[in-house]
Short mmCIF file of C-alpha atoms in Angstrom, two decimals:
data_model
loop_
_atom_site.label_atom_id
_atom_site.label_comp_id
_atom_site.label_asym_id
_atom_site.label_seq_id
_atom_site.Cartn_x
_atom_site.Cartn_y
_atom_site.Cartn_z
CA MET A 294 19.43 24.45 47.99
CA ASN A 295 19.37 23.34 44.23
CA THR A 296 17.56 25.28 41.63
CA ILE A 297 16.51 23.91 38.25
CA THR A 298 15.65 26.39 35.75
CA LEU A 299 13.71 25.56 32.44
CA TRP A 300 14.82 27.65 29.67
CA GLY A 301 12.13 28.69 27.23
CA ARG A 302 14.67 29.33 24.41
CA ARG A 303 13.57 28.24 20.87
CA ASP A 304 15.64 25.31 19.28
CA PRO A 305 17.43 26.95 16.07
CA PHE A 306 16.84 23.52 14.31
CA ALA A 307 13.13 23.15 15.21
CA ASP A 308 11.85 24.96 11.83
CA PHE A 309 14.81 23.57 9.45
CA ASP A 310 12.36 21.37 7.40
CA THR A 311 9.77 24.33 6.99
CA ILE A 312 12.60 26.61 5.76
CA VAL A 313 14.11 24.10 3.42
CA ARG A 314 10.42 23.24 2.05
CA ARG A 315 9.83 27.14 1.48
CA ALA A 316 13.03 27.64 -0.28
CA PHE A 317 13.31 24.70 -2.52
CA GLY A 318 9.51 23.65 -3.10
CA PRO A 319 7.95 20.42 -2.46
CA ILE A 320 9.68 18.81 -5.15
CA ALA A 321 13.12 18.85 -3.62
CA VAL A 322 11.85 17.46 -0.09
CA PRO A 323 9.64 14.53 -0.67
CA GLN A 324 6.46 14.65 1.54
CA ARG A 325 5.91 11.91 4.10
CA ARG A 326 3.27 9.70 2.99
CA PRO A 327 0.31 9.33 5.53
CA GLY A 328 -0.91 6.32 6.73
CA PHE A 329 0.15 2.87 7.16
CA VAL A 330 2.68 1.46 4.65
CA PRO A 331 3.86 -2.37 5.71
CA ALA A 332 7.36 -3.08 5.46
CA ALA A 333 8.07 -5.62 2.72
CA GLU A 334 10.96 -8.06 1.95
CA VAL A 335 11.35 -10.02 -1.32
CA SER A 336 13.67 -13.12 -1.30
CA ARG A 337 14.36 -16.16 -3.51
CA ASP A 338 13.96 -19.79 -2.24
CA GLY A 339 15.04 -22.01 -5.13
CA GLU A 340 13.01 -21.22 -8.11
CA ASP A 341 10.10 -19.61 -5.85
CA ALA A 342 9.90 -16.07 -4.87
CA VAL A 343 8.81 -15.36 -1.42
CA VAL A 344 7.28 -11.94 -0.43
CA ARG A 345 7.19 -10.93 3.32
CA LEU A 346 5.01 -8.10 4.70
CA GLU A 347 4.90 -6.99 8.24
CA LEU A 348 1.21 -6.52 9.11
CA PRO A 349 1.19 -7.12 12.94
CA GLY A 350 -2.21 -6.54 14.70
CA LEU A 351 -4.33 -6.83 11.67
CA ASP A 352 -7.50 -9.12 10.95
CA ILE A 353 -6.20 -10.96 8.07
CA ALA A 354 -9.43 -12.60 7.28
CA LYS A 355 -11.07 -9.03 7.35
CA ASP A 356 -8.64 -6.51 6.49
CA VAL A 357 -6.11 -7.94 3.92
CA THR A 358 -6.36 -9.11 0.30
CA VAL A 359 -3.96 -10.89 -1.94
CA ASP A 360 -4.65 -10.81 -5.57
CA VAL A 361 -3.07 -11.07 -9.01
CA GLU A 362 -3.93 -8.19 -11.39
CA ASP A 363 -2.61 -7.66 -14.97
CA GLY A 364 0.79 -9.56 -14.03
CA ARG A 365 1.18 -7.81 -10.59
CA LEU A 366 0.92 -9.26 -7.14
CA VAL A 367 -1.42 -6.99 -4.92
CA VAL A 368 -1.64 -7.07 -1.43
CA ALA A 369 -4.03 -4.38 -0.08
CA GLY A 370 -5.79 -3.82 2.95
CA GLU A 371 -6.47 -1.56 6.14
CA ARG A 372 -5.25 -0.89 9.52
CA ARG A 373 -8.11 0.19 11.38
CA ASP A 374 -8.07 2.73 14.29
CA GLU A 375 -10.19 0.87 16.93
CA ARG A 376 -9.85 3.70 19.59
CA ASN A 377 -12.56 6.33 19.79
CA GLY A 378 -10.96 9.82 20.03
CA GLU A 379 -8.63 9.02 22.85
CA GLY A 380 -5.52 11.51 23.04
CA GLY A 381 -2.00 10.75 23.81
CA LEU A 382 1.02 9.76 22.04
CA ARG A 383 0.29 8.07 18.59
CA GLU A 384 3.24 6.68 16.85
CA VAL A 385 1.37 3.61 15.15
CA ARG A 386 0.14 4.72 11.68
CA TYR A 387 -3.30 3.60 10.47
CA GLY A 388 -5.11 3.61 7.24
CA SER A 389 -5.33 1.76 3.82
CA PHE A 390 -2.44 0.36 2.18
CA ARG A 391 -1.61 -1.20 -1.24
CA ARG A 392 1.60 -2.93 -2.26
CA SER A 393 2.10 -4.41 -5.74
CA PHE A 394 4.99 -6.43 -7.11
CA THR A 395 5.54 -7.36 -10.76
CA LEU A 396 5.25 -11.03 -11.52
CA PRO A 397 7.02 -12.97 -14.48
CA GLY A 398 4.67 -13.32 -17.83
CA HIS A 399 4.64 -17.29 -16.98
CA VAL A 400 3.33 -16.79 -13.47
CA THR A 401 -0.66 -17.25 -12.70
CA ALA A 402 -2.67 -16.99 -9.80
CA ASP A 403 -2.61 -20.70 -9.22
CA ASP A 404 1.17 -20.26 -8.58
CA VAL A 405 0.46 -17.91 -5.56
CA SER A 406 -0.28 -19.06 -2.08
CA ALA A 407 -0.49 -17.18 1.15
CA SER A 408 -0.07 -17.77 4.94
CA TYR A 409 0.01 -15.68 8.06
CA ASP A 410 1.78 -16.20 11.41
CA ALA A 411 2.98 -14.10 14.07
CA GLY A 412 2.22 -10.74 12.36
CA VAL A 413 3.97 -11.63 8.95
CA LEU A 414 2.21 -12.30 5.78
CA THR A 415 4.21 -14.54 3.67
CA VAL A 416 3.28 -14.78 0.02
CA ARG A 417 4.94 -17.65 -2.14
CA VAL A 418 5.09 -17.29 -5.84
CA ALA A 419 5.85 -20.76 -7.03
CA GLY A 420 8.18 -21.10 -10.14
CA ALA A 421 8.76 -17.34 -10.28
CA HIS A 422 12.59 -17.72 -11.07
CA ALA A 423 11.84 -20.62 -13.28
CA SER A 424 12.22 -19.87 -17.03
CA ALA A 425 9.06 -20.62 -18.69
CA ASP A 426 10.32 -20.84 -22.35
CA ALA A 427 14.13 -20.98 -21.72
CA ARG A 428 16.05 -21.93 -24.77
CA ARG A 429 19.63 -21.67 -25.53
CA ILE A 430 20.84 -19.44 -28.46
CA ALA A 431 23.69 -20.15 -30.52
CA ILE A 432 26.28 -17.53 -30.66
CA THR A 433 28.24 -16.95 -33.68
CA THR A 434 31.42 -15.24 -34.16
CA ALA A 435 31.06 -13.65 -37.80
CA ALA A 436 27.98 -12.48 -39.80
CA PRO A 437 26.62 -15.59 -41.72
CA ALA A 438 26.82 -13.47 -45.04
CA ALA A 439 30.35 -12.68 -44.43
CA VAL A 440 31.39 -16.24 -43.65
CA GLU A 441 30.16 -17.51 -46.87
CA ALA A 442 31.72 -14.52 -48.71
CA GLY A 443 34.78 -15.14 -47.30
CA GLU A 444 34.91 -18.95 -48.18
CA GLU A 445 34.18 -17.81 -51.85
CA ARG A 446 37.06 -15.41 -51.77
CA LYS A 447 39.45 -18.11 -50.54
CA ALA A 448 38.33 -20.37 -53.37
CA ASP A 449 38.72 -17.52 -56.08
CA THR A 450 42.21 -16.22 -55.00
CA PRO A 451 45.27 -18.10 -55.82
CA GLN A 452 47.58 -19.28 -52.84
CA ALA A 453 51.23 -18.61 -52.95
#
């Protein structure tokens, strides 16, 4: 005869997070952000910047906006919970989100395009890595005033 016993013993690490928060306060241990925050990836494709956000299961036309505001690319939206109070395990996060990325000064809204495929929103910023007003600056090895003064000294001093 085999007997299985389930111990009701308390796990000593179960309250570790609470103990640390009480000892050091909320500043020492950052709070976990509630709601949905999509993962983002920013990469370079030639002179373009490409931003990809994971947004599976969203109705892009209804729940997501892509804007250029005050020199920033802003992707905002909401993952809606369509279930009506059903219980059970919930690992999927719901709620509003807002991700923003700083744009170079020469980029306008006309340079931004967006597409959605297989749960990934791809935003292309054309010319983000192109320099708008690139101009090479000459590098001098000595201050101009010192060079001119040095030339005058050479003329005034007798050479041996």
